[in-house]
Short mmCIF file of C-alpha atoms in Angstrom, two decimals:
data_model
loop_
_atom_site.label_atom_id
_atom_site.label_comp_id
_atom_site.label_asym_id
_atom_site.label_seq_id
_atom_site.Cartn_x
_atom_site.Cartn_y
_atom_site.Cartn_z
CA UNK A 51 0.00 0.00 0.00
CA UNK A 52 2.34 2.32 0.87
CA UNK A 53 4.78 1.56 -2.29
CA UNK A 54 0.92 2.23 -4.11
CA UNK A 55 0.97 5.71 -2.28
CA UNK A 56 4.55 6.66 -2.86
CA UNK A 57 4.10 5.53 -6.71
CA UNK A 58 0.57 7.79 -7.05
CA UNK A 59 2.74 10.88 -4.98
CA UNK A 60 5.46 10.08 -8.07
CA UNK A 61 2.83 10.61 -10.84
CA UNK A 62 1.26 13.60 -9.42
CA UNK A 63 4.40 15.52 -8.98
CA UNK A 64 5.20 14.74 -13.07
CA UNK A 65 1.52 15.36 -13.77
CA UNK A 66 1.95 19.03 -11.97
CA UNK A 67 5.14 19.49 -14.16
CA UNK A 68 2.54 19.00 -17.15
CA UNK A 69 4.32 15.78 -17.96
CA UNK A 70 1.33 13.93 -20.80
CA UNK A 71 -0.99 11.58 -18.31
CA UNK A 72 -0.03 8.21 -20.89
CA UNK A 73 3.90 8.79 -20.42
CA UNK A 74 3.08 8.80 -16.33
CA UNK A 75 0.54 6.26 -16.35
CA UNK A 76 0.03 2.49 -17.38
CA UNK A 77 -3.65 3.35 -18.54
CA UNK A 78 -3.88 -0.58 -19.04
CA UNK A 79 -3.50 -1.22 -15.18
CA UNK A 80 -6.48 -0.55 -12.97
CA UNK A 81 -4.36 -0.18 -9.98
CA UNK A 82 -2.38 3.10 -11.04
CA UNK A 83 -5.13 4.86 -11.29
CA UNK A 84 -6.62 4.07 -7.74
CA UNK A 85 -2.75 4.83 -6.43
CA UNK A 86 -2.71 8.16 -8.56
CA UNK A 87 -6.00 8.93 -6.84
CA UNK A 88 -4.39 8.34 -3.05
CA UNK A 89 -0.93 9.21 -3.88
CA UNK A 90 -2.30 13.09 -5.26
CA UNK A 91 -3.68 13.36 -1.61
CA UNK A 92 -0.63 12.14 0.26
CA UNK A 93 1.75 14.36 -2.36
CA UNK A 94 1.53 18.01 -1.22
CA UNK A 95 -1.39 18.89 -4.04
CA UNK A 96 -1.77 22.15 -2.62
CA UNK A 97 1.24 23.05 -4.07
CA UNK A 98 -0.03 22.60 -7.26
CA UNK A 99 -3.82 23.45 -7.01
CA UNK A 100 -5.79 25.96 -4.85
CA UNK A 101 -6.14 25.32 -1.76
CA UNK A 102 -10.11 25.32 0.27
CA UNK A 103 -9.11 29.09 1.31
CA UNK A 104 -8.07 29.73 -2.30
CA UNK A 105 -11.45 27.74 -3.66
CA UNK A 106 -13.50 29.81 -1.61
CA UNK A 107 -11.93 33.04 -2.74
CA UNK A 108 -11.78 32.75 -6.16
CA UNK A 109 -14.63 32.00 -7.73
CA UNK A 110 -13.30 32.64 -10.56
CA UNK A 111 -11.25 29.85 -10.48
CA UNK A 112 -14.20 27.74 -10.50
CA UNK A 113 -15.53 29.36 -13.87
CA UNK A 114 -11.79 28.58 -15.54
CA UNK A 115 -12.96 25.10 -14.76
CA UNK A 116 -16.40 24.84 -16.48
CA UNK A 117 -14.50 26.02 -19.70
CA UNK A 118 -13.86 24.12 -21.85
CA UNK A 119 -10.11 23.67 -22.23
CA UNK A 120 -9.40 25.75 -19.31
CA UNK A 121 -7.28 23.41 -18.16
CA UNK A 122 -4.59 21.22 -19.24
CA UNK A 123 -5.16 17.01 -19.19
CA UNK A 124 -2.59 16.76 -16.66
CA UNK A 125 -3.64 19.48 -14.21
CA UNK A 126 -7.07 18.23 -14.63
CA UNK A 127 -6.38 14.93 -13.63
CA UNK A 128 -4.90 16.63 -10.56
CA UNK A 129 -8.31 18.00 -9.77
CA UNK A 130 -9.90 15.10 -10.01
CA UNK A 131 -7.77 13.26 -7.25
CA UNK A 132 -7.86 16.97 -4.98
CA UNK A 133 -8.65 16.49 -1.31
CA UNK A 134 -11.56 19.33 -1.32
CA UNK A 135 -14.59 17.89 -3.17
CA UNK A 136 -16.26 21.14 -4.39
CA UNK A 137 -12.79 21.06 -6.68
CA UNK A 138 -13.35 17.57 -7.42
CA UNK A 139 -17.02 18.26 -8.47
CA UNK A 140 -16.13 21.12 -10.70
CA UNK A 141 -13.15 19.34 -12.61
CA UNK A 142 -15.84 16.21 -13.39
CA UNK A 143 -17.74 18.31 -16.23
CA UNK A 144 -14.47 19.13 -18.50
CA UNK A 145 -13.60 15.71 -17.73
CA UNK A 146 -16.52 14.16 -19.92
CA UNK A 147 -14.66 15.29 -22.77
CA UNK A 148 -11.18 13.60 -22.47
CA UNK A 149 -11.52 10.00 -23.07
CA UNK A 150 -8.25 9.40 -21.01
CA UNK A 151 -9.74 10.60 -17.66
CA UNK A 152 -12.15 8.49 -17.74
CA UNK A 153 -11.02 5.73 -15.38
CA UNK A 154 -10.98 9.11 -13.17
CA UNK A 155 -14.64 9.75 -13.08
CA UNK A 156 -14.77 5.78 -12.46
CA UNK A 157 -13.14 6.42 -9.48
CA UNK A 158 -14.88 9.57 -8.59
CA UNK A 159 -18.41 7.46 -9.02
CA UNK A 160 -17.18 5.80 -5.59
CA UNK A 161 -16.24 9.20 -3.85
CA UNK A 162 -17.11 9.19 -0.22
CA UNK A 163 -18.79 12.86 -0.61
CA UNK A 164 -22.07 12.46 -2.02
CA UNK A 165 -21.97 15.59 -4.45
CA UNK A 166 -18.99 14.56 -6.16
CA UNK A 167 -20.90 10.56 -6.04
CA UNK A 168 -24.14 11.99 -7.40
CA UNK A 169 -22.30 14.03 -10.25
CA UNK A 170 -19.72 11.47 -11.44
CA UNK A 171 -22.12 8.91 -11.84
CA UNK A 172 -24.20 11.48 -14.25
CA UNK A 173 -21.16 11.42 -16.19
CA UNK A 174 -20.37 7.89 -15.98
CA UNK A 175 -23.79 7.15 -17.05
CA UNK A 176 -23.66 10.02 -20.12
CA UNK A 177 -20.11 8.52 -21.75
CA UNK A 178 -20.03 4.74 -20.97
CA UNK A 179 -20.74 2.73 -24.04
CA UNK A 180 -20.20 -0.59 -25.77
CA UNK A 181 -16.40 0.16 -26.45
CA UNK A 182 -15.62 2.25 -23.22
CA UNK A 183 -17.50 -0.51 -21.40
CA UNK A 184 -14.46 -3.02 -22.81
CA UNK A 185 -11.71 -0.46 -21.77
CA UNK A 186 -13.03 0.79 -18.40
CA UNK A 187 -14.80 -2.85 -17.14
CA UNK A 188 -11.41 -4.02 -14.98
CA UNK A 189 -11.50 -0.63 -13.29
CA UNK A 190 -15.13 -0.66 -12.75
CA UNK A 191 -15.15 -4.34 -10.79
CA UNK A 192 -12.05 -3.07 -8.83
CA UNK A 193 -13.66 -0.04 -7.98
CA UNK A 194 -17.20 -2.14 -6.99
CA UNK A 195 -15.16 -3.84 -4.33
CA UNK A 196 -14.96 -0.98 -2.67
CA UNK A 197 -18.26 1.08 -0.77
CA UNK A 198 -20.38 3.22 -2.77
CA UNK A 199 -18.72 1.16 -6.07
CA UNK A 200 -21.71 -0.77 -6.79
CA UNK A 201 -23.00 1.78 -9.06
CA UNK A 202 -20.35 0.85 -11.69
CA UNK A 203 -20.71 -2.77 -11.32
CA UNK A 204 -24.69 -2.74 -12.12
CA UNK A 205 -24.10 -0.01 -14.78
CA UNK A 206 -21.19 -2.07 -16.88
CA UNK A 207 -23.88 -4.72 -16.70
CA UNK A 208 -26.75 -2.95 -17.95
CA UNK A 209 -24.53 -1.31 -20.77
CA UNK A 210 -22.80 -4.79 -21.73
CA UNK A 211 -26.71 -6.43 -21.38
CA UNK A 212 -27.37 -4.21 -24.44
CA UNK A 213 -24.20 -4.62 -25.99
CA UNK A 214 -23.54 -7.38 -29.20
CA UNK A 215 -22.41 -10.68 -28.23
CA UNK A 216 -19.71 -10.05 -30.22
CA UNK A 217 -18.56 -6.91 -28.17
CA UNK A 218 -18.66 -9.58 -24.61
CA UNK A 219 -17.16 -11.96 -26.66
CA UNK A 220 -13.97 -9.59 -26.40
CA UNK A 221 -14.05 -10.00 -22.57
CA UNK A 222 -13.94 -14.03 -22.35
CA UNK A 223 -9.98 -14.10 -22.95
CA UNK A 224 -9.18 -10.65 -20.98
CA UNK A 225 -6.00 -11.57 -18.85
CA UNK A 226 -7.85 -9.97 -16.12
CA UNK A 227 -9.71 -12.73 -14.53
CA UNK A 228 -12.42 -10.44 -12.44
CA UNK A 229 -13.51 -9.47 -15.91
CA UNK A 230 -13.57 -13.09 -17.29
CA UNK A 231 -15.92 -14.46 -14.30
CA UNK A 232 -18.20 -11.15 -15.03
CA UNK A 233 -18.18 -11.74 -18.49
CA UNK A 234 -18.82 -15.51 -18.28
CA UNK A 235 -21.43 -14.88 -15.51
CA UNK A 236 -23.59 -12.39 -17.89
CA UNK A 237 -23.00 -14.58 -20.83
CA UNK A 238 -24.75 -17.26 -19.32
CA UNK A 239 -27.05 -15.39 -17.87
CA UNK A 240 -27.53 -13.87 -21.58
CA UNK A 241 -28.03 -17.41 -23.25
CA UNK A 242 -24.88 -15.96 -25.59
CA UNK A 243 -22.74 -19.26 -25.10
CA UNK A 244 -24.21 -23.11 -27.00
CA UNK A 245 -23.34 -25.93 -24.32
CA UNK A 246 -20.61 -26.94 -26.71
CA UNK A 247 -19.14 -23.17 -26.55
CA UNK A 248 -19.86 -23.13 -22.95
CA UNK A 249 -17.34 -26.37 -22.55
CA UNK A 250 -14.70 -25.16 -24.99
CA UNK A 251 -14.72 -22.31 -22.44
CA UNK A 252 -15.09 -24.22 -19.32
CA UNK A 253 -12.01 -25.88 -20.82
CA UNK A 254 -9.60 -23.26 -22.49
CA UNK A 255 -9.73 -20.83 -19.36
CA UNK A 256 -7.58 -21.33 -16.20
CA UNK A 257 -9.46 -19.65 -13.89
CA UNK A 258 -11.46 -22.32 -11.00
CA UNK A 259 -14.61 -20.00 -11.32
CA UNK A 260 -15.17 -19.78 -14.89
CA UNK A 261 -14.23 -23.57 -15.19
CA UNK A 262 -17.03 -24.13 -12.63
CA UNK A 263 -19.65 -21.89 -13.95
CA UNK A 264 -19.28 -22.65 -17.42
CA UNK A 265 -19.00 -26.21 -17.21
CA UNK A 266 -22.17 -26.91 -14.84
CA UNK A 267 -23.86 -24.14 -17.53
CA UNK A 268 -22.89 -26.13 -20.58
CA UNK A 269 -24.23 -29.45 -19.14
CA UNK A 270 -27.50 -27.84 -17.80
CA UNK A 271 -28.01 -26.58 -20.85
CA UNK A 272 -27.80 -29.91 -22.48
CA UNK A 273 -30.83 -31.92 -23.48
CA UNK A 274 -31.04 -35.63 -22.72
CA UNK A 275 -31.86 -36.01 -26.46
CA UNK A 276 -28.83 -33.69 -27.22
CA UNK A 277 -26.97 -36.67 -28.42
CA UNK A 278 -28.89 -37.31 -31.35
CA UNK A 279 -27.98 -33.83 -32.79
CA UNK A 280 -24.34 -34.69 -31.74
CA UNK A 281 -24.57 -31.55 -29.13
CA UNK A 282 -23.98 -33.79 -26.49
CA UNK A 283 -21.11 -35.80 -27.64
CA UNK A 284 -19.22 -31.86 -28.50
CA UNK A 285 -20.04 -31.21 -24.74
CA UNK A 286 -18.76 -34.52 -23.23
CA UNK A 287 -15.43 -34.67 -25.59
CA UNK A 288 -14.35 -30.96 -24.81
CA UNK A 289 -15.00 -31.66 -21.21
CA UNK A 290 -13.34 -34.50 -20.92
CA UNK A 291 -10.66 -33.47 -22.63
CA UNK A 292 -9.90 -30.37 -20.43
CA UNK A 293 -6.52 -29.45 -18.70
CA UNK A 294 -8.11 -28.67 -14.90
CA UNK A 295 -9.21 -31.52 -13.23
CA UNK A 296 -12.06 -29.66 -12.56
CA UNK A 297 -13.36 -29.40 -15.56
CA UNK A 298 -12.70 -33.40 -16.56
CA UNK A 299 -14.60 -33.94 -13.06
CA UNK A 300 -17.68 -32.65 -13.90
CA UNK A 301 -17.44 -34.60 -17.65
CA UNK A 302 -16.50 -37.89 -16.03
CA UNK A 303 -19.50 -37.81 -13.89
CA UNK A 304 -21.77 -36.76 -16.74
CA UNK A 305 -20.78 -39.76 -18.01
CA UNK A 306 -23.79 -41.55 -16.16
CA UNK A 307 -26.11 -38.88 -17.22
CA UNK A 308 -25.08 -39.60 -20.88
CA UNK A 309 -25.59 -43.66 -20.83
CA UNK A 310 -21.87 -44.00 -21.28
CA UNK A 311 -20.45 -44.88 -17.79
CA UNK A 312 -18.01 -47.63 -19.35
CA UNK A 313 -16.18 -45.19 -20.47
CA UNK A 314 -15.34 -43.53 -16.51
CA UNK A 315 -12.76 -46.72 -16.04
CA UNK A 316 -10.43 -44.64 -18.74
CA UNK A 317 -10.01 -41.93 -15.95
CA UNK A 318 -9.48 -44.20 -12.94
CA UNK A 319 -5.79 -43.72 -13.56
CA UNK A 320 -6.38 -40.11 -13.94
CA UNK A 321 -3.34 -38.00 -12.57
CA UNK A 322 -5.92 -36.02 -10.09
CA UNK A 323 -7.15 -37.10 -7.20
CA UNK A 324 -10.69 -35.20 -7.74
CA UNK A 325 -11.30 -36.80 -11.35
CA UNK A 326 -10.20 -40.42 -10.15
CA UNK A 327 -12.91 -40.17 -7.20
CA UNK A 328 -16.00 -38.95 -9.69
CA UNK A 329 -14.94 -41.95 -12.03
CA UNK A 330 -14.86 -44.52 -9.02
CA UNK A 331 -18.32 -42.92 -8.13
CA UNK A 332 -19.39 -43.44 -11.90
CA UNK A 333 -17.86 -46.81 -11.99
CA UNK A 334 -19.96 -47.92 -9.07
CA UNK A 335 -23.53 -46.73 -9.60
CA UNK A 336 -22.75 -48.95 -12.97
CA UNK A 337 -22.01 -52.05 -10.64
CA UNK A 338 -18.34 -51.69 -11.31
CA UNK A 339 -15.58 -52.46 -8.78
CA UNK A 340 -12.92 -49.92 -8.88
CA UNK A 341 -10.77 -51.97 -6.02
CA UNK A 342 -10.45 -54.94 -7.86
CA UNK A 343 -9.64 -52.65 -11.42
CA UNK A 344 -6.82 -50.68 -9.33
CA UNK A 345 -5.53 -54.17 -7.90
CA UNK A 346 -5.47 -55.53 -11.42
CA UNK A 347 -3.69 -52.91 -12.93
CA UNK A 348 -1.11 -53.01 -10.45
CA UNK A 349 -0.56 -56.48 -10.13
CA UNK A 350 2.58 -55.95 -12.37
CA UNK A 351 5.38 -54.51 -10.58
CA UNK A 352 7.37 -54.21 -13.40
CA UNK A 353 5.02 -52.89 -16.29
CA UNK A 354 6.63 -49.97 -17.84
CA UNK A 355 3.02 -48.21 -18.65
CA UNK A 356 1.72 -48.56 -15.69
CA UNK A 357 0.81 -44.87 -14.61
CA UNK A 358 1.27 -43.19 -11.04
CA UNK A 359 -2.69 -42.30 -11.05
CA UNK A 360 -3.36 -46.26 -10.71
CA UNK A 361 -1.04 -46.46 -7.80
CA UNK A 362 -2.90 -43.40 -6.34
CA UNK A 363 -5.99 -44.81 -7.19
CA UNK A 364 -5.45 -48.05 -5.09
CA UNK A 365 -4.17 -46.58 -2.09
CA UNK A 366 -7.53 -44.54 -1.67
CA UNK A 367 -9.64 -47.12 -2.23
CA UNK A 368 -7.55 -50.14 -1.04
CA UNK A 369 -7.49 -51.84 1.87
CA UNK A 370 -4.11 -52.39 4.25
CA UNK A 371 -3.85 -55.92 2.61
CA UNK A 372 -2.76 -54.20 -0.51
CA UNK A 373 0.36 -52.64 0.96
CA UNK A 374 1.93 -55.76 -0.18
CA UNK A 375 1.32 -54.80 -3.88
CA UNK A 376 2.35 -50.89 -3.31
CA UNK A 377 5.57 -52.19 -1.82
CA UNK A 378 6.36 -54.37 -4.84
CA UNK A 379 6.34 -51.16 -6.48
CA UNK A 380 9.23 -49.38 -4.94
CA UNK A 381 11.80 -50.63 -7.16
CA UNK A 382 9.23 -49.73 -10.35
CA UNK A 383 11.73 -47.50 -13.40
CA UNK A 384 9.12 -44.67 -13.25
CA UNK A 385 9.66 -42.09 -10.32
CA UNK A 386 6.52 -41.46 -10.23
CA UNK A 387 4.96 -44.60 -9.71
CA UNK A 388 7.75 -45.30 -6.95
CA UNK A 389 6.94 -41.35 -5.79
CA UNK A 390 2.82 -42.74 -5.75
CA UNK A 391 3.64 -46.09 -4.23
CA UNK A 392 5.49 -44.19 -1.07
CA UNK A 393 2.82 -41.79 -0.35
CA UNK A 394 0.09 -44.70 -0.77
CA UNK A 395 2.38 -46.69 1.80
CA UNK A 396 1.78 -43.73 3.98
CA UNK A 397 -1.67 -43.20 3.31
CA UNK A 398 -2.56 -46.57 4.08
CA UNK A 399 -0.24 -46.11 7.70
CA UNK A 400 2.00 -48.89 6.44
CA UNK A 401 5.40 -47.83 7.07
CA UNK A 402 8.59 -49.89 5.89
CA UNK A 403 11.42 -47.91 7.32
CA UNK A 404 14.23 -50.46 6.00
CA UNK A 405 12.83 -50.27 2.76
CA UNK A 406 12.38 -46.81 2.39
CA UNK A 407 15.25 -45.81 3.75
CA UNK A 408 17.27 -46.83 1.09
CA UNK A 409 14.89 -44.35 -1.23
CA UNK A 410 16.28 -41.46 0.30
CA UNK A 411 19.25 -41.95 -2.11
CA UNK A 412 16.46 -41.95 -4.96
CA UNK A 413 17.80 -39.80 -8.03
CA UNK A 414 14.12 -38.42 -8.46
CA UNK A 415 13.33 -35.19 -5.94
CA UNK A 416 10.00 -36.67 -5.91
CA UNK A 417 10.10 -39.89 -4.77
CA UNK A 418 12.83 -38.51 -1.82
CA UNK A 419 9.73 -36.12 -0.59
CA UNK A 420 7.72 -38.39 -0.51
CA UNK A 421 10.27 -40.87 1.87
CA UNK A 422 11.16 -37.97 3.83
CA UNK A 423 7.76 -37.59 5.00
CA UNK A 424 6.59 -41.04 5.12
CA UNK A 425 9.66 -41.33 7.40
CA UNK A 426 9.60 -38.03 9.63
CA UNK A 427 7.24 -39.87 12.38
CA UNK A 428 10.07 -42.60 12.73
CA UNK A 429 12.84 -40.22 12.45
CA UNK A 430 14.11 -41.32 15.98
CA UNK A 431 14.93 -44.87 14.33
CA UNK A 432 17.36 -43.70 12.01
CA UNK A 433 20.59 -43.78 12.47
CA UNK A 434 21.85 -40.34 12.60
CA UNK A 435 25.78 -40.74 11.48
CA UNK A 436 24.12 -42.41 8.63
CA UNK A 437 21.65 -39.22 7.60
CA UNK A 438 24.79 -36.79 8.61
CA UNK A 439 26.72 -38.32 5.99
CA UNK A 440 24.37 -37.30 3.36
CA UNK A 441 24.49 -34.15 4.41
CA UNK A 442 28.06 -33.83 2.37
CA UNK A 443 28.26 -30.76 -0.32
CA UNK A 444 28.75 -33.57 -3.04
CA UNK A 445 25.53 -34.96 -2.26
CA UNK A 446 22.56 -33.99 -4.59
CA UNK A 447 20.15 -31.13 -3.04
CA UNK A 448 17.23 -33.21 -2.27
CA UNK A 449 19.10 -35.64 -0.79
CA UNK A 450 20.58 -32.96 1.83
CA UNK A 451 17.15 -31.50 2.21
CA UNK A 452 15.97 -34.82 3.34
CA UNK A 453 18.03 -35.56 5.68
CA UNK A 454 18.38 -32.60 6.73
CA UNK A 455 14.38 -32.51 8.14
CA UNK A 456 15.37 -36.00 9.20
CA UNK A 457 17.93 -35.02 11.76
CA UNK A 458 15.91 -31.79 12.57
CA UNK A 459 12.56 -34.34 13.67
CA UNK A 460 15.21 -36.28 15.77
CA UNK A 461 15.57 -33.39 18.12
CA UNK A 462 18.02 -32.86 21.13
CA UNK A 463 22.05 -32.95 20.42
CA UNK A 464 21.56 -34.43 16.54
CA UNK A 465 19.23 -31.25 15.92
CA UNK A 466 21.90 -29.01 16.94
CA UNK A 467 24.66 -30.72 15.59
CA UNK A 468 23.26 -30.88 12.29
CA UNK A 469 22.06 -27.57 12.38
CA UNK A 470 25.36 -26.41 13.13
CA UNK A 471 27.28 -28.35 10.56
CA UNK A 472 24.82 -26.44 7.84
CA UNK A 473 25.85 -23.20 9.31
CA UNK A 474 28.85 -22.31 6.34
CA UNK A 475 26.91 -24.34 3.68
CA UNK A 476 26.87 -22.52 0.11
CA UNK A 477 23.58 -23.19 -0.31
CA UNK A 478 21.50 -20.50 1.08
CA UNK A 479 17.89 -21.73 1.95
CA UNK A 480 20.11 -24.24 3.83
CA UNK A 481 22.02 -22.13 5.22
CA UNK A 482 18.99 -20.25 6.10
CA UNK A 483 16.85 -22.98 8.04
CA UNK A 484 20.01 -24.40 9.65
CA UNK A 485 20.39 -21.13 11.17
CA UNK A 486 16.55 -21.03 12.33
CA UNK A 487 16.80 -24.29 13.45
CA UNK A 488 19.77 -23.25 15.70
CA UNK A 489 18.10 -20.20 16.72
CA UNK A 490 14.74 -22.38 17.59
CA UNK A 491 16.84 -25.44 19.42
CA UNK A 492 16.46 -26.05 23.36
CA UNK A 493 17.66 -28.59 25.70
CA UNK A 494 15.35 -31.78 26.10
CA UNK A 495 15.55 -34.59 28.53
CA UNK A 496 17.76 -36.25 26.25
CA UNK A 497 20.29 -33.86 26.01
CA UNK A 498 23.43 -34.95 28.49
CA UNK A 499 23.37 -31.44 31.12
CA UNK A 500 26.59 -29.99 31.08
CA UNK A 501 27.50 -31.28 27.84
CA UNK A 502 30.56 -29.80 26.64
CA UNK A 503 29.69 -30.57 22.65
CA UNK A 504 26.40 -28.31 23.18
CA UNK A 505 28.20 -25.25 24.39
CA UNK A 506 31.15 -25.52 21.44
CA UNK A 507 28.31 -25.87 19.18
CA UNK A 508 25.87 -22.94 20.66
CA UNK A 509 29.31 -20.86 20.96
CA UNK A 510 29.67 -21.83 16.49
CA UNK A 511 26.50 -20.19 16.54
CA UNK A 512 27.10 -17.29 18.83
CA UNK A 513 26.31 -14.72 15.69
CA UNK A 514 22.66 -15.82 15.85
CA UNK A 515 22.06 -14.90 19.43
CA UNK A 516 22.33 -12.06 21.45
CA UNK A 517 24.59 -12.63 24.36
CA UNK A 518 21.46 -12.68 27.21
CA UNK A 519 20.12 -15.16 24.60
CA UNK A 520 22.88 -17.51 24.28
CA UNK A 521 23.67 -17.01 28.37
CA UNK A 522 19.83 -18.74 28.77
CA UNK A 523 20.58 -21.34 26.27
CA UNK A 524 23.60 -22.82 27.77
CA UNK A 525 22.18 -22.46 31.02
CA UNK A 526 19.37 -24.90 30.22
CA UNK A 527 21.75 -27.12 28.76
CA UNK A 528 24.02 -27.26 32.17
CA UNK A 529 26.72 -25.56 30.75
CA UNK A 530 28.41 -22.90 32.68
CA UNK A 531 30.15 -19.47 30.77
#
């Protein structure tokens, strides 16, 4: 906010040196104008414009205002963001001429005095058309968050109601995704979008909202005779064939709706978690078994297509019997089957620590991850010379990361001592928690008192600490100094 302020103070100093309002402003970014508005207040503006005393006793100054070209863009812009309101009122007329201070009078239709509120929105309502409505609508819904911005919110709607679909149409792709979701949301509202556009949208966009709302609009919209006109089958494949999960999740489960639920069992595997449950869920009302599918599938430790979404997949829905089968597929060539066969260890509260120790030396980052925290509630088991070897600068990252949370879930003297050792390390986020670690580390019941390895080690720390601090540290640890 306060970068926001200093940035708006910025532009109203080069606006007052009659510097052109698009070489100071990024007319393209709705937040510059709300910061030129705050920053013109916070900037000494009476410097630049009358101030209230001056307003008051110059009227004249007031005419110069309802004149056309009386003053400059830049200065007028000024008046628009002034702290006294009669001067904000009074700039608002000229301003209904110049296109590029429009986003001003936007922000004037929210003003917290009500004559400069009542007036702006007289304006706003005068100029906004089709094609301002295009230019102006991010500013508008960033303004409506705001009280008193409501106004500009219902009256984008009502203009853009009226509009050509062709002119919304503009909106659907805007990389501004407040103006997508309003866009979307009056399109469908509107009847603008077919179901099969309404999918190719629901699909395309990456925004969570619009892939929600367009989706459930496209398959409301559908008929259950739709298929005969292939409407239907347009609607199902462009779902289905959609990037976010979210959008494949609501096509998998129209599956049922659309008398083809065989064809859920292709998205069993699927890589999210969310699409794999709606086709188990399809799978089912169809008297399918998806256990027994999963189980098939992954009856073959060693089959090269086998893909991580079927190991997922069984460790949801399996039982603690099939740990047997998950642990078969450690050793699999794919990290992330052996990456999916970890975590479903885990998730099924089977843990192998001989076994997955060794994975901790796994090339792939992912399937180390997954060890380390399949292994953090048994960290006390490890041997800790063996994890403080692999925290050696030749070892690869992940490895050192690993063991590295390893020895900091053992606690006590291995915390610190590992901790410590990281202290010089060349790689700085390890450097980093090492040295919170250190700063976080207190003597527990398992720490020897009057050790004299915990006060070298606190003392190889001694930067982190002030001296009180390290003075209490020690002192809990039984060592004297």
């Amino acid at each position: 906010m306060r970068e926001d302020i200093r940035a708006g103070g910025e532009a109203a100093r080069r606006l007052a040196e009659g510097v052109a309002l698009r070489d100071v402003l990024d007319a393209a970014d709705p937040g510059a104008w709300l910061a030129l508005d705050v920053g013109t207040r916070a900037w000494v503006a009476h410097r630049m414009l009358p101030t209230r005393a001056e307003v008051e006793g110059r009227r004249g100054w007031f005419s110069a205002l309802r004149r056309p070209d009386a003053l400059a863009e830049p200065r007028l812009a000024l008046a628009l963001c002034h702290g006294d309101g009669r001067v904000r009122e009074a700039a608002l007329g000229p301003a209904a001429r110049c296109p590029a201070l429009l986003p001003l009078v936007v922000v004037r239709a929210a003003d917290w005095v009500a004559p400069v509120r009542d007036r702006a929105r007289e304006v706003l309502r005068a100029v906004l058309d089709p094609d301002a409505a295009l230019t102006l609508a991010p500013l508008i819904l960033l303004v409506g968050r705001r009280g008193r911005g409501d106004f500009g919110v219902d009256l984008l709607d009502e203009v853009l109601r009226r509009a050509p679909s062709e002119r919304l149409a503009l909106l659907f792709t805007h990389p501004d995704r407040a103006v997508r979701r309003f866009a979307h949301r009056l399109a469908v509202a509107e009847g603008h979008l077919s179901p099969t556009e309404l999918a190719r949208a629901a699909a395309r966009d990456a925004d969570p909202v619009v892939q929600d709302l367009c989706a459930e609009a496209a398959l409301a919209a559908v008929r259950e005779d739709g298929r005969e006109n292939g409407v239907a089958e347009d609607v199902l494949e462009a779902l289905l064939g959609a990037r976010g999960p979210r959008v494949r999740s609501a096509g998998v489960t129209a599956l049922r709706r659309a008398g083809q639920p065989g064809r859920a069992e292709g998205f069993l595997a699927d890589r999210s978690g969310l699409v794999r449950a709606c086709a188990r869920y399809v799978v089912r009302q169809s008297g399918g078994d998806p256990s027994a599918w999963y189980r098939r599938r992954c009856a073959e430790p060693g089959d090269p297509a086998l893909p991580p979404g079927a190991v997922a997949g069984l460790a949801e829905c399996g039982e603690r019997t099939d740990a047997e089968s998950l642990s078969a597929l450690l050793g699999h060539p794919a990290p992330g089957v052996r990456a999916r066969a970890v975590a479903g260890l885990r998730a099924l509260d089977v843990t192998d620590v001989p076994r997955l120790r060794a994975l901790l030396d796994d090339p792939a980052p992912g399937v180390v991850r997954e060890t380390t925290v399949a292994l953090l509630a048994s960290a006390r088991s490890l041997d800790d010379a063996w994890l403080m070897g692999r925290l050696a600068a030749g070892r690869p990252r992940h490895v050192r990361v690993a063991a590295f949370r390893l020895l900091d879930a053992r606690g006590g003297l291995v915390r610190l001592r590992a901790a410590v050792a990281l202290l010089d390390d060349p790689d700085v986020r390890l450097r980093h928690w090492a040295g919170q670690s250190v700063q976080g580390w207190h003597a527990t019941a398992d720490v020897p008192p009057g050790s004299v390895e915990v006060g070298e080690l606190l003392d190889q720390g001694r930067h982190l600490f002030s001296e009180y601090v390290l003075k209490r540290r020690k002192w809990e640890a039984g060592v004297g100094g």
